[in-house]
Tab-separated table of C-alpha atoms in Angstrom:
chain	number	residue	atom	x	y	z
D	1257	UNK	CA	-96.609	1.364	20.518
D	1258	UNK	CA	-95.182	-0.384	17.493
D	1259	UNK	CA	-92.666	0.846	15.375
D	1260	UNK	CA	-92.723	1.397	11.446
D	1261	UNK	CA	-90.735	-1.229	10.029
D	1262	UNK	CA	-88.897	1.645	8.106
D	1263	UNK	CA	-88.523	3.715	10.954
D	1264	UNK	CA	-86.754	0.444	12.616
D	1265	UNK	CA	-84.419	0.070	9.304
D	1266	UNK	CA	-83.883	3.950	9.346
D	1267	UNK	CA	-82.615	3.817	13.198
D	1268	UNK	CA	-80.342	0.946	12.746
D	1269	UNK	CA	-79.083	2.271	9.193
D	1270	UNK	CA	-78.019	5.297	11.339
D	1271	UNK	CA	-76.664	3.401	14.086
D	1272	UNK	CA	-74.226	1.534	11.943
D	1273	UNK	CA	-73.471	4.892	9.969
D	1274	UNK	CA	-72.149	5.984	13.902
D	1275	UNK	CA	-70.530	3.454	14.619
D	1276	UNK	CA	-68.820	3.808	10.871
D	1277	UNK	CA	-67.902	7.114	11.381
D	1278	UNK	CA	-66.674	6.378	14.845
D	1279	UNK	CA	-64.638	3.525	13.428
D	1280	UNK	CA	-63.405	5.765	10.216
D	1281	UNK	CA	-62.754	8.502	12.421
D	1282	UNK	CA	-59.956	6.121	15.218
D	1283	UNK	CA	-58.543	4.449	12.113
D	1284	UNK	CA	-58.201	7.962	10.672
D	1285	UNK	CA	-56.316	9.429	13.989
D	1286	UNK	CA	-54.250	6.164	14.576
D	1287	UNK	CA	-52.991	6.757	10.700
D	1288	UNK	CA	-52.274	10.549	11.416
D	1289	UNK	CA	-50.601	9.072	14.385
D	1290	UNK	CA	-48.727	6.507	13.163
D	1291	UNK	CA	-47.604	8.388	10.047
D	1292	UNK	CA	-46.249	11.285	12.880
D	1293	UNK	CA	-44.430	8.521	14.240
D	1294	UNK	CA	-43.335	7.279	10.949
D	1295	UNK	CA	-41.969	11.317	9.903
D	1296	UNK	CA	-40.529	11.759	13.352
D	1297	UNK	CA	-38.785	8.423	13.070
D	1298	UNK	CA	-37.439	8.975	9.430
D	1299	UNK	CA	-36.206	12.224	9.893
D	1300	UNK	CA	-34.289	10.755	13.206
D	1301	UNK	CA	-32.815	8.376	10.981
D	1302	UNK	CA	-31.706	10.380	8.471
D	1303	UNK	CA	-29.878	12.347	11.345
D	1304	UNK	CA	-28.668	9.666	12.513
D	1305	UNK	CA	-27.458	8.478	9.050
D	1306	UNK	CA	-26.056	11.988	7.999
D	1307	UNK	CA	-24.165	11.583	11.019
D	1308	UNK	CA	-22.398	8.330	10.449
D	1309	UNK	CA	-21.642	9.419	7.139
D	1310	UNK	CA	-20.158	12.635	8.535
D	1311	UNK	CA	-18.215	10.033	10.767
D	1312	UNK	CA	-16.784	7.562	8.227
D	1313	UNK	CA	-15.799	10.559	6.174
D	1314	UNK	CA	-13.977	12.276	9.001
D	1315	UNK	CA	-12.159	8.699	9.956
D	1316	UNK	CA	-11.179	8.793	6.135
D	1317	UNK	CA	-9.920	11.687	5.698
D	1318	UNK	CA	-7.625	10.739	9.203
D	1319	UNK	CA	-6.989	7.174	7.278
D	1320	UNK	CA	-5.588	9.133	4.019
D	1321	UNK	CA	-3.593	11.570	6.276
D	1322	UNK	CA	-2.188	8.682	7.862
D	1323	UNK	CA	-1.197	6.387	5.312
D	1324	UNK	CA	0.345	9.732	3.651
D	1325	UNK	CA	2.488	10.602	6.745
D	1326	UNK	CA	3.100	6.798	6.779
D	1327	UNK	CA	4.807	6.997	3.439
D	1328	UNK	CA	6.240	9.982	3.875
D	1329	UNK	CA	8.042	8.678	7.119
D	1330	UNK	CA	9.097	5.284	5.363
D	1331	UNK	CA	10.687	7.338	2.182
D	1332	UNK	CA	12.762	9.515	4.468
D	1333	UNK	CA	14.205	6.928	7.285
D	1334	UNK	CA	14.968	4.836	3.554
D	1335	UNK	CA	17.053	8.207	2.581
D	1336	UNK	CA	18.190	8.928	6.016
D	1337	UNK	CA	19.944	4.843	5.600
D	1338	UNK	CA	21.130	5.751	2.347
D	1339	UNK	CA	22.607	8.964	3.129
D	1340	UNK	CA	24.402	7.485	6.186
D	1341	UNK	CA	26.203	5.626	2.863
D	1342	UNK	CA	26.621	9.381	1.350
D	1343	UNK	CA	24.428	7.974	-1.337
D	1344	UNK	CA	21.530	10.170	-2.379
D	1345	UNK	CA	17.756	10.600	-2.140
D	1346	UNK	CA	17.728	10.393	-5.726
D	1347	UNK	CA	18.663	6.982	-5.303
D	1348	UNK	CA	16.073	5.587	-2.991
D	1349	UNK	CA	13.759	7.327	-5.105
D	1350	UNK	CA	14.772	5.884	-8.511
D	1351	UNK	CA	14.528	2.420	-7.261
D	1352	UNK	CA	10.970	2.962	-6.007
D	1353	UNK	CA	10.155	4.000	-9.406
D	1354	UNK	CA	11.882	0.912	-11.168
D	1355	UNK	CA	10.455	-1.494	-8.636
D	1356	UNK	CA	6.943	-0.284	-9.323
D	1357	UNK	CA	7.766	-1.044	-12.940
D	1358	UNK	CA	9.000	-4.567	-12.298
D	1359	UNK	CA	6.517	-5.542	-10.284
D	1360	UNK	CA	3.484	-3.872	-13.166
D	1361	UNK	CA	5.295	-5.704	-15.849
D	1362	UNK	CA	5.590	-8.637	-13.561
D	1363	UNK	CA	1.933	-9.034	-13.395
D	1364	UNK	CA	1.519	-8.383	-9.982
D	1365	UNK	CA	-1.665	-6.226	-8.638
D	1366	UNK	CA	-1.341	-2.839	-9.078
D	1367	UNK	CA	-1.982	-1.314	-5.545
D	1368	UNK	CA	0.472	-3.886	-4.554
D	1369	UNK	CA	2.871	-2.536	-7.310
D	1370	UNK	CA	2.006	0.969	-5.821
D	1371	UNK	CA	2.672	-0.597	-1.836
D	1372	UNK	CA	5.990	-2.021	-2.974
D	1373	UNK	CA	7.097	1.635	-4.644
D	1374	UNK	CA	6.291	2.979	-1.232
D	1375	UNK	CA	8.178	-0.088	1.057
D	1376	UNK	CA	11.426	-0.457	-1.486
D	1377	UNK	CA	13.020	2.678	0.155
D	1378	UNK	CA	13.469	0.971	3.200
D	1379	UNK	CA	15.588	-1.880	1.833
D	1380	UNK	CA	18.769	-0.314	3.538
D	1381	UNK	CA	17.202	1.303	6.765
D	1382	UNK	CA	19.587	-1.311	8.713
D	1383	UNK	CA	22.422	0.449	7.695
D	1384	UNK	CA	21.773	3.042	10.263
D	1385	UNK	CA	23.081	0.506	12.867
D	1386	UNK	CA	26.077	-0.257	11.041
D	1387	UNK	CA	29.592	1.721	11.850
D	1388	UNK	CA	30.648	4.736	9.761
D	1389	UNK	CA	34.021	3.384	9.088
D	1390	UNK	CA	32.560	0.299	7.724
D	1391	UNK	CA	29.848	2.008	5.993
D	1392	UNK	CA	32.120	4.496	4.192
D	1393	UNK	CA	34.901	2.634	3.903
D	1394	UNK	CA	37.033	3.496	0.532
D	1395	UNK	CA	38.031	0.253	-1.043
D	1396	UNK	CA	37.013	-3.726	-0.302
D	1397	UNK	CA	35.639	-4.790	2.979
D	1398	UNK	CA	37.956	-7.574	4.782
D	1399	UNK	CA	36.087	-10.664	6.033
D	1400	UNK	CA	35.317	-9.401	9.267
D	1401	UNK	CA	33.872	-5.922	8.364
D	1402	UNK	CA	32.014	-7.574	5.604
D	1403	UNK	CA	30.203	-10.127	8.323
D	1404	UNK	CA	29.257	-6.600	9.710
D	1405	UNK	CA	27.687	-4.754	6.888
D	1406	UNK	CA	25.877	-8.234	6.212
D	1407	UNK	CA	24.151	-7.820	9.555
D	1408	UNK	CA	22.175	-4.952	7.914
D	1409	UNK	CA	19.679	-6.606	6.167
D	1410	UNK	CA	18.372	-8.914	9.375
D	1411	UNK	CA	18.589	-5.200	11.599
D	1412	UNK	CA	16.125	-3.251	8.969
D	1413	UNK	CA	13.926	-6.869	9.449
D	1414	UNK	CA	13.804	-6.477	13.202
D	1415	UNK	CA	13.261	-2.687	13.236
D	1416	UNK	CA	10.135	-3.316	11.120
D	1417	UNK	CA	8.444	-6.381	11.641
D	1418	UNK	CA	6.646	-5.100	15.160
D	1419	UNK	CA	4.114	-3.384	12.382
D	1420	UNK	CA	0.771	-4.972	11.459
D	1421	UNK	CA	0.585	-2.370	9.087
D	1422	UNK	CA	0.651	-3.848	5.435
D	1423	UNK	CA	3.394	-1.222	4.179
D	1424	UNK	CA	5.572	-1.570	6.864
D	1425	UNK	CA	5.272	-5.488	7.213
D	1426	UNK	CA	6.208	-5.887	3.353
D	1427	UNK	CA	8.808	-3.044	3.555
D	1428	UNK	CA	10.232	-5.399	6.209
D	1429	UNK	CA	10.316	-8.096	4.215
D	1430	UNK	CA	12.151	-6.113	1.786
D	1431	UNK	CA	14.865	-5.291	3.736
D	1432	UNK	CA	15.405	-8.576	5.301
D	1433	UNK	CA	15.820	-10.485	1.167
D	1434	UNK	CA	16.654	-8.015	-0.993
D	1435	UNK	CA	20.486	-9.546	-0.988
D	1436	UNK	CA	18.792	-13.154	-1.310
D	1437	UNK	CA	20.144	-14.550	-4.755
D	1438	UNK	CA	18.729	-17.013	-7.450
D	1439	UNK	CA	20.768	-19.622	-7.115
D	1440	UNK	CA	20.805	-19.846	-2.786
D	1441	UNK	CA	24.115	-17.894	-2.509
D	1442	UNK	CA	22.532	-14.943	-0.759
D	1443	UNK	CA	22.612	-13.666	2.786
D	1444	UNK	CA	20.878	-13.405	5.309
D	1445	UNK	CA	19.353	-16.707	4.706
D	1446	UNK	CA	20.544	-18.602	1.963
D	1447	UNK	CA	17.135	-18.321	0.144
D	1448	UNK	CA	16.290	-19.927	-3.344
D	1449	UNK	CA	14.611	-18.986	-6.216
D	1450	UNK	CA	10.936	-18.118	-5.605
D	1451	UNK	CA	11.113	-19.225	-2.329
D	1452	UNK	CA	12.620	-15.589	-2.076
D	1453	UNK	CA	9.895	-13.065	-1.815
D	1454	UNK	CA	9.253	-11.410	-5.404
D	1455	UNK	CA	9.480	-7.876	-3.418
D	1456	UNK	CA	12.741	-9.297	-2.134
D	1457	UNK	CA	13.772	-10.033	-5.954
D	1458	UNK	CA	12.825	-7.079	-7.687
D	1459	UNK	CA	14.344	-4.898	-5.251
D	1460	UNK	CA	17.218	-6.748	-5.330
D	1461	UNK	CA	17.493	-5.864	-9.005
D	1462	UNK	CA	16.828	-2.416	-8.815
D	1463	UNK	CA	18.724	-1.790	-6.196
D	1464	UNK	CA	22.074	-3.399	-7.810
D	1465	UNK	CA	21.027	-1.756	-11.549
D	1466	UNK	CA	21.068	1.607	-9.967
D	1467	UNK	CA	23.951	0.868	-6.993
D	1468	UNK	CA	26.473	0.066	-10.727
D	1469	UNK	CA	25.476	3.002	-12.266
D	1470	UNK	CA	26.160	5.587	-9.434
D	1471	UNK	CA	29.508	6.425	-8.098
D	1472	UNK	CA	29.933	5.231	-4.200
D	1473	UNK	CA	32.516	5.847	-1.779
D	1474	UNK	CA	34.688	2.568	-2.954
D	1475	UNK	CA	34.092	2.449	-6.681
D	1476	UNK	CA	33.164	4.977	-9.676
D	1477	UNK	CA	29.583	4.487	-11.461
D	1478	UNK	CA	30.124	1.585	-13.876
D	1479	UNK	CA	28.816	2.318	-17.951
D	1480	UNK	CA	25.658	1.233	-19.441
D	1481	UNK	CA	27.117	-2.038	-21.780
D	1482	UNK	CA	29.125	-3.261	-18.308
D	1483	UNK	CA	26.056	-3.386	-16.219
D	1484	UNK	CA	23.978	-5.121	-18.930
D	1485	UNK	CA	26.729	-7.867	-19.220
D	1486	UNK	CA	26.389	-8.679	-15.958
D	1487	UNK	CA	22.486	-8.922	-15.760
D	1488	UNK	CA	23.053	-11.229	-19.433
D	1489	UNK	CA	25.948	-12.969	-16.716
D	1490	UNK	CA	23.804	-13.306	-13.379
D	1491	UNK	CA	20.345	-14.115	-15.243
D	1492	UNK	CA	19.287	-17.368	-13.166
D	1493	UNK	CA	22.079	-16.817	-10.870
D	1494	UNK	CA	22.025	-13.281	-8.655
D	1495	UNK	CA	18.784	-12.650	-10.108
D	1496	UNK	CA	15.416	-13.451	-11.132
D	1497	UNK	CA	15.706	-14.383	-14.818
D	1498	UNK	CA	12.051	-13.538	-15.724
D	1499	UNK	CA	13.094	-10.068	-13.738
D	1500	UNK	CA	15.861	-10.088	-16.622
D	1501	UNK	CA	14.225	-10.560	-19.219
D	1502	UNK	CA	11.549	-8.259	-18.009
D	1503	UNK	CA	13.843	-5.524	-17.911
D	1504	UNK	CA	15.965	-5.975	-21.102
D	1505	UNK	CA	12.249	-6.062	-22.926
D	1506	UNK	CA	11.651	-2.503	-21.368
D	1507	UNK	CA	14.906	-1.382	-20.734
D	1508	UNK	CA	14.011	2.180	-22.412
D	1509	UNK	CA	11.828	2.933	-19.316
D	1510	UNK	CA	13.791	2.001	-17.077
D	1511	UNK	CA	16.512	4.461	-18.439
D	1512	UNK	CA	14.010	7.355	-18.416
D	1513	UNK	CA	13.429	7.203	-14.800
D	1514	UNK	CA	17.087	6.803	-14.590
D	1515	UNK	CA	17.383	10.227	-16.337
D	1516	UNK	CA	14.574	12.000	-14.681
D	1517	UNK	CA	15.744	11.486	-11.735
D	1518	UNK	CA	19.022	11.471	-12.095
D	1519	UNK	CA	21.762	13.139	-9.642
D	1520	UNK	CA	22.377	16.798	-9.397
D	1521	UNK	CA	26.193	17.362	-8.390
């Protein structure tokens, strides 16, 4: 029996309208599929980023907390050296403050400006190995006890430089050339000019500005118009004559700081 021509386009016109739907119908499911896959997947990776982010805020938080105890631990063995000298918090304090300002109008970067205020307390810490009757002696040191305080700056150096840490490493460096001078003359190691680190020559400077102006066991505080005749006298040879300059320019703020945190007797 022979089939209708139409009836024969009819039958395969539904055949491939099957196999279409059958086709439309798997690509359908393996979407739905895939796109459960795809939701499942995303949502697992937004856990999982959620919970690195919950991670790197937790480890800095601890980072904060321990670059805060850090500090805290380097200002107080600074005024635990200083005190040994029955010189006062106040000090180690003001010549953070004045360091920071050196190094700012010095041009160097300002977190390092900020590190340096935060290692220049440590510039004595060596002191704590040196003997009381040296330390607190009234009047000049002879030769011999004066080879002995000397020894202070290379101690605080070795008690530091173990640390990777970049606070502690330039707080070493600190203590170990702080009494570096200018011209070479310095101690512990005859350093010259900007071969001496610029921490080393700032804190130098504010060290010795607020050392004159503060009464100590062998001599009485020295007055303002003495202390500036030496810095006009040791420019280019203690110290750092841009540092001089530097500080004559802005020697107003430097005295506020002086007065803020001045002494309470």
């Amino acid at each position: 029996m022979s089939i209708n021509p139409d009836e024969k386009l009819i039958m395969e016109l539904e055949g491939l309208r099957e196999r279409f739907n059958k086709t439309t119908d798997k690509i359908i499911r393996d979407i739905n599929r895939q796109k459960k896959i795809m939701e499942r997947s995303d949502k697992r990776q937004r856990q999982e980023y959620d919970e690195i982010q919950k991670r790197v805020a937790e480890v800095e938080a601890l980072n904060r907390e321990i670059e805060e105890t850090q500090r805290e631990v380097v200002f107080t063995m600074g005024a635990i050296g200083e005190s040994r000298s029955k010189e006062t918090g106040n000090h180690v304090k003001r010549v953070a403050e004045y360091s920071k300002l050196f190094a700012l109008y010095y041009g160097v970067d300002p977190d390092q400006a900020e590190l340096l205020k935060q290692a220049s307390p440590m510039h004595d810490i060596g002191k704590v190995a040196i003997p009381d009757s040296i330390l607190n002696k009234p009047g000049r040191l002879d030769d011999e006890e004066l080879e002995v305080m000397r020894t202070h700056a290379q101690l605080g150096h070795e008690m530091l430089a173990y640390s990777t840490r970049p606070l502690l490493k330039l707080a070493a460096t600190v203590a170990l050339e702080h009494h570096e001078k200018w011209d070479g003359s310095g101690y512990p190691r005859g350093l010259k000019g900007k071969d001496i680190h610029i921490a080393g020559r700032i804190t130098a400077l504010a060290d010795v500005f607020d050392a004159l102006g503060s009464d100590r066991c062998y001599k009485k505080a020295w007055d303002d118009e003495r202390i500036f005749a030496l810095f006009r006298e040791e420019r280019g040879r203690h110290f750092d004559p841009d540092l001089i300059d530097i500080f004559f320019e802005h020697i107003d703020e430097f005295l506020e700081i002086r007065e803020q945190l001045k002494d309470d007797y």
